[in-house]
Amino acid sequence: MTLATIHAALAALLPTLGPDFAPSSEDWNGVAYLRTTAREAKIALEVPESLDLGALMPDDILLVVAPSQVGLGDALSQFVTDGGSVLLAVDVGTPPSITEPLGVRIATEPPAHDRYFRDHPAFPALLPRSSEPTEQPRFWPFQSDHEPRFLWFNVAELVLNHSVAVEALEPALADTTVSSVLTYESGDSADPRAPSFAVDVHQGLGQALVLGDASLFIDEMQRGAYGDKQFVANAIRWFCGSGSCEVTLVTPLTRIHGTYVPKHGQRLFGLEGILDKGLEAVNSALAEASEVAERPETQTTAAIFLLVAFILACFFLP
């Protein structure tokens, strides 16, 4: 028996892993367990095999994990500008074409860590500050206040694996504001100027939350670290109200097709924006009134009203 034959026989005995972030895979590197995390957080997680960008609406919420699809970054930016919400989890392999249209980039220097899970160098850990309580005197799920304490709800420790620092582009993009939510220095001694693990992006009418570790979402991290599971649930609910919530998952395996077309055209801001919104509301009301007026029952009621008015006029007018 040759050495190549022995290697082939041994390889056949080893379990075969699916691709990273496979939505249906229950291997350690899959994301099938996300359905459980979402269900327990009262999130209706849609996991399509393909995503039609043209079908997206500004009130949709996307969970985008380790994306690499060509053209997706520009589409996400247009979607957010139009009012959409995106939770974007990146890693060292995420191309600039994904992040830069949203006004952020992955830092060239890896983040420094001051704490590790069970002192294991492969698993950096973050802790909340005392000003970011992990318990809230409110029912779950509750309304996100877009503050760090919301992400830390019921999380005593966050365990990372393949983390990167996320920073704002310089110069900043027009109509885009990037602010740090969580840094890589944990606890009360954390420097607010430290590299960011999570940043909040306001672009146009919408918002994105960008996390610097896509591995948080894989099955191994979700099952093995309770804090990671709860943190992911909190992060997905960042854009949700206090009730149930619908979120669409996009992974590197999601087929992207179509073109995102702004649903409201070119938005105007300030006084012009108010007038623009007002005109939209008036046009919507007129369209609804026109639709109601065309209904047979509406026309019959109007005819009866006119007949009664005519009779009364005949009796009371001189």
PDB file of C-alpha atoms in Angstrom, residues 172-315:
ATOM      1  CA  ALA A 172     -15.557  60.598   6.023  1.00  0.00           C
ATOM      2  CA  LEU A 173     -18.188  59.918   3.391  1.00  0.00           C
ATOM      3  CA  ALA A 174     -20.840  62.552   2.813  1.00  0.00           C
ATOM      4  CA  ASP A 175     -24.054  62.109   4.793  1.00  0.00           C
ATOM      5  CA  THR A 176     -22.379  59.377   6.882  1.00  0.00           C
ATOM      6  CA  THR A 177     -21.658  59.377  10.615  1.00  0.00           C
ATOM      7  CA  VAL A 178     -19.639  56.605  12.290  1.00  0.00           C
ATOM      8  CA  SER A 179     -19.462  56.275  16.084  1.00  0.00           C
ATOM      9  CA  SER A 180     -17.803  53.652  18.289  1.00  0.00           C
ATOM     10  CA  VAL A 181     -20.159  51.453  20.322  1.00  0.00           C
ATOM     11  CA  LEU A 182     -17.724  48.915  21.858  1.00  0.00           C
ATOM     12  CA  THR A 183     -13.927  49.008  22.003  1.00  0.00           C
ATOM     13  CA  TYR A 184     -11.389  46.214  22.434  1.00  0.00           C
ATOM     14  CA  GLU A 185     -10.472  47.398  25.913  1.00  0.00           C
ATOM     15  CA  SER A 186     -12.957  45.989  28.391  1.00  0.00           C
ATOM     16  CA  GLY A 187     -13.929  46.852  31.937  1.00  0.00           C
ATOM     17  CA  ASP A 188     -13.954  50.235  33.657  1.00  0.00           C
ATOM     18  CA  SER A 189     -10.347  51.039  32.710  1.00  0.00           C
ATOM     19  CA  ALA A 190     -11.105  50.910  28.981  1.00  0.00           C
ATOM     20  CA  ASP A 191      -9.814  53.772  26.856  1.00  0.00           C
ATOM     21  CA  PRO A 192     -12.681  55.143  24.711  1.00  0.00           C
ATOM     22  CA  ARG A 193     -10.104  55.867  21.979  1.00  0.00           C
ATOM     23  CA  ALA A 194      -9.140  52.186  21.743  1.00  0.00           C
ATOM     24  CA  PRO A 195      -9.809  50.325  18.474  1.00  0.00           C
ATOM     25  CA  SER A 196     -13.469  49.520  17.976  1.00  0.00           C
ATOM     26  CA  PHE A 197     -15.083  46.109  17.947  1.00  0.00           C
ATOM     27  CA  ALA A 198     -18.530  47.535  17.123  1.00  0.00           C
ATOM     28  CA  VAL A 199     -19.393  50.775  15.334  1.00  0.00           C
ATOM     29  CA  ASP A 200     -22.730  52.417  14.598  1.00  0.00           C
ATOM     30  CA  VAL A 201     -23.143  53.867  11.102  1.00  0.00           C
ATOM     31  CA  HIS A 202     -25.792  56.443  10.227  1.00  0.00           C
ATOM     32  CA  GLN A 203     -25.994  56.932   6.488  1.00  0.00           C
ATOM     33  CA  GLY A 204     -28.805  58.851   4.852  1.00  0.00           C
ATOM     34  CA  LEU A 205     -32.083  57.676   6.352  1.00  0.00           C
ATOM     35  CA  GLY A 206     -30.806  54.316   7.607  1.00  0.00           C
ATOM     36  CA  GLN A 207     -28.379  52.680   9.968  1.00  0.00           C
ATOM     37  CA  ALA A 208     -25.839  49.855  10.156  1.00  0.00           C
ATOM     38  CA  LEU A 209     -24.187  48.150  13.112  1.00  0.00           C
ATOM     39  CA  VAL A 210     -20.794  46.707  12.134  1.00  0.00           C
ATOM     40  CA  LEU A 211     -19.165  43.997  14.298  1.00  0.00           C
ATOM     41  CA  GLY A 212     -15.508  43.032  14.025  1.00  0.00           C
ATOM     42  CA  ASP A 213     -15.856  39.253  14.355  1.00  0.00           C
ATOM     43  CA  ALA A 214     -18.063  37.164  12.060  1.00  0.00           C
ATOM     44  CA  SER A 215     -17.098  33.970  13.934  1.00  0.00           C
ATOM     45  CA  LEU A 216     -19.501  34.966  16.741  1.00  0.00           C
ATOM     46  CA  PHE A 217     -22.279  33.621  14.543  1.00  0.00           C
ATOM     47  CA  ILE A 218     -20.949  30.107  13.888  1.00  0.00           C
ATOM     48  CA  ASP A 219     -22.464  27.121  15.676  1.00  0.00           C
ATOM     49  CA  GLU A 220     -19.407  26.408  17.831  1.00  0.00           C
ATOM     50  CA  MET A 221     -19.403  29.896  19.363  1.00  0.00           C
ATOM     51  CA  GLN A 222     -23.190  30.002  19.700  1.00  0.00           C
ATOM     52  CA  ARG A 223     -23.363  26.652  21.494  1.00  0.00           C
ATOM     53  CA  GLY A 224     -20.127  26.901  23.465  1.00  0.00           C
ATOM     54  CA  ALA A 225     -20.346  30.419  24.917  1.00  0.00           C
ATOM     55  CA  TYR A 226     -23.656  31.548  26.371  1.00  0.00           C
ATOM     56  CA  GLY A 227     -22.547  35.180  26.349  1.00  0.00           C
ATOM     57  CA  ASP A 228     -21.933  34.993  22.595  1.00  0.00           C
ATOM     58  CA  LYS A 229     -25.388  33.575  21.969  1.00  0.00           C
ATOM     59  CA  GLN A 230     -27.058  36.309  23.998  1.00  0.00           C
ATOM     60  CA  PHE A 231     -24.874  39.018  22.451  1.00  0.00           C
ATOM     61  CA  VAL A 232     -25.824  37.888  18.936  1.00  0.00           C
ATOM     62  CA  ALA A 233     -29.515  37.946  19.895  1.00  0.00           C
ATOM     63  CA  ASN A 234     -29.098  41.470  21.262  1.00  0.00           C
ATOM     64  CA  ALA A 235     -27.204  42.603  18.162  1.00  0.00           C
ATOM     65  CA  ILE A 236     -29.873  41.263  15.803  1.00  0.00           C
ATOM     66  CA  ARG A 237     -32.533  43.058  17.852  1.00  0.00           C
ATOM     67  CA  TRP A 238     -30.566  46.334  17.626  1.00  0.00           C
ATOM     68  CA  PHE A 239     -32.992  47.499  14.923  1.00  0.00           C
ATOM     69  CA  CYS A 240     -36.135  45.848  16.298  1.00  0.00           C
ATOM     70  CA  GLY A 241     -38.915  47.187  18.449  1.00  0.00           C
ATOM     71  CA  SER A 242     -40.088  45.450  21.605  1.00  0.00           C
ATOM     72  CA  GLY A 243     -42.167  42.824  19.789  1.00  0.00           C
ATOM     73  CA  SER A 244     -41.451  40.166  17.202  1.00  0.00           C
ATOM     74  CA  CYS A 245     -39.060  41.058  14.398  1.00  0.00           C
ATOM     75  CA  GLU A 246     -38.287  39.811  10.881  1.00  0.00           C
ATOM     76  CA  VAL A 247     -34.643  39.611   9.781  1.00  0.00           C
ATOM     77  CA  THR A 248     -33.104  38.216   6.573  1.00  0.00           C
ATOM     78  CA  LEU A 249     -29.780  36.347   6.806  1.00  0.00           C
ATOM     79  CA  VAL A 250     -27.148  36.848   4.111  1.00  0.00           C
ATOM     80  CA  THR A 251     -24.018  34.631   4.173  1.00  0.00           C
ATOM     81  CA  PRO A 252     -21.112  34.178   1.722  1.00  0.00           C
ATOM     82  CA  LEU A 253     -23.160  31.376   0.142  1.00  0.00           C
ATOM     83  CA  THR A 254     -26.249  33.515  -0.535  1.00  0.00           C
ATOM     84  CA  ARG A 255     -26.697  34.112  -4.257  1.00  0.00           C
ATOM     85  CA  ILE A 256     -27.150  37.807  -4.925  1.00  0.00           C
ATOM     86  CA  HIS A 257     -29.085  38.998  -7.969  1.00  0.00           C
ATOM     87  CA  GLY A 258     -31.070  42.004  -9.079  1.00  0.00           C
ATOM     88  CA  THR A 259     -30.333  45.671  -8.484  1.00  0.00           C
ATOM     89  CA  TYR A 260     -31.409  47.763  -5.540  1.00  0.00           C
ATOM     90  CA  VAL A 261     -33.447  50.746  -6.723  1.00  0.00           C
ATOM     91  CA  PRO A 262     -34.231  53.475  -4.148  1.00  0.00           C
ATOM     92  CA  LYS A 263     -37.914  53.202  -3.304  1.00  0.00           C
ATOM     93  CA  HIS A 264     -38.352  56.901  -2.622  1.00  0.00           C
ATOM     94  CA  GLY A 265     -36.092  58.417  -5.255  1.00  0.00           C
ATOM     95  CA  GLN A 266     -33.511  61.025  -4.319  1.00  0.00           C
ATOM     96  CA  ARG A 267     -34.250  62.075  -0.753  1.00  0.00           C
ATOM     97  CA  LEU A 268     -34.144  65.727   0.264  1.00  0.00           C
ATOM     98  CA  PHE A 269     -33.329  66.924   3.748  1.00  0.00           C
ATOM     99  CA  GLY A 270     -34.184  69.950   5.904  1.00  0.00           C
ATOM    100  CA  LEU A 271     -37.250  71.994   4.861  1.00  0.00           C
ATOM    101  CA  GLU A 272     -37.230  70.444   1.389  1.00  0.00           C
ATOM    102  CA  GLY A 273     -37.256  67.006   2.971  1.00  0.00           C
ATOM    103  CA  ILE A 274     -40.270  67.883   5.124  1.00  0.00           C
ATOM    104  CA  LEU A 275     -42.124  69.194   2.058  1.00  0.00           C
ATOM    105  CA  ASP A 276     -41.145  66.081   0.130  1.00  0.00           C
ATOM    106  CA  LYS A 277     -42.543  63.820   2.850  1.00  0.00           C
ATOM    107  CA  GLY A 278     -45.669  65.973   3.081  1.00  0.00           C
ATOM    108  CA  LEU A 279     -46.303  65.684  -0.653  1.00  0.00           C
ATOM    109  CA  GLU A 280     -45.866  61.922  -0.445  1.00  0.00           C
ATOM    110  CA  ALA A 281     -48.448  61.763   2.362  1.00  0.00           C
ATOM    111  CA  VAL A 282     -50.921  63.941   0.403  1.00  0.00           C
ATOM    112  CA  ASN A 283     -50.485  61.889  -2.769  1.00  0.00           C
ATOM    113  CA  SER A 284     -50.965  58.685  -0.795  1.00  0.00           C
ATOM    114  CA  ALA A 285     -54.160  60.032   0.790  1.00  0.00           C
ATOM    115  CA  LEU A 286     -55.518  61.212  -2.583  1.00  0.00           C
ATOM    116  CA  ALA A 287     -54.771  57.838  -4.148  1.00  0.00           C
ATOM    117  CA  GLU A 288     -56.575  56.065  -1.324  1.00  0.00           C
ATOM    118  CA  ALA A 289     -59.529  58.445  -1.581  1.00  0.00           C
ATOM    119  CA  SER A 290     -59.695  57.901  -5.332  1.00  0.00           C
ATOM    120  CA  GLU A 291     -59.654  54.142  -4.819  1.00  0.00           C
ATOM    121  CA  VAL A 292     -62.458  54.380  -2.251  1.00  0.00           C
ATOM    122  CA  ALA A 293     -64.503  56.644  -4.532  1.00  0.00           C
ATOM    123  CA  GLU A 294     -64.380  54.047  -7.311  1.00  0.00           C
ATOM    124  CA  ARG A 295     -66.005  51.361  -5.189  1.00  0.00           C
ATOM    125  CA  PRO A 296     -69.694  50.644  -6.085  1.00  0.00           C
ATOM    126  CA  GLU A 297     -70.853  50.915  -2.476  1.00  0.00           C
ATOM    127  CA  THR A 298     -69.207  54.333  -2.174  1.00  0.00           C
ATOM    128  CA  GLN A 299     -70.893  55.563  -5.350  1.00  0.00           C
ATOM    129  CA  THR A 300     -74.308  54.309  -4.133  1.00  0.00           C
ATOM    130  CA  THR A 301     -73.899  56.083  -0.795  1.00  0.00           C
ATOM    131  CA  ALA A 302     -72.920  59.297  -2.553  1.00  0.00           C
ATOM    132  CA  ALA A 303     -75.956  59.077  -4.857  1.00  0.00           C
ATOM    133  CA  ILE A 304     -78.328  58.612  -1.908  1.00  0.00           C
ATOM    134  CA  PHE A 305     -76.729  61.543  -0.101  1.00  0.00           C
ATOM    135  CA  LEU A 306     -77.170  63.796  -3.141  1.00  0.00           C
ATOM    136  CA  LEU A 307     -80.811  62.699  -3.554  1.00  0.00           C
ATOM    137  CA  VAL A 308     -81.623  63.490   0.085  1.00  0.00           C
ATOM    138  CA  ALA A 309     -79.893  66.849  -0.222  1.00  0.00           C
ATOM    139  CA  PHE A 310     -81.916  67.642  -3.354  1.00  0.00           C
ATOM    140  CA  ILE A 311     -85.229  66.744  -1.643  1.00  0.00           C
ATOM    141  CA  LEU A 312     -84.409  68.872   1.392  1.00  0.00           C
ATOM    142  CA  ALA A 313     -83.460  71.759  -0.852  1.00  0.00           C
ATOM    143  CA  CYS A 314     -86.801  71.508  -2.644  1.00  0.00           C
ATOM    144  CA  PHE A 315     -88.732  71.716   0.635  1.00  0.00           C
TER     145      PHE A 315
END
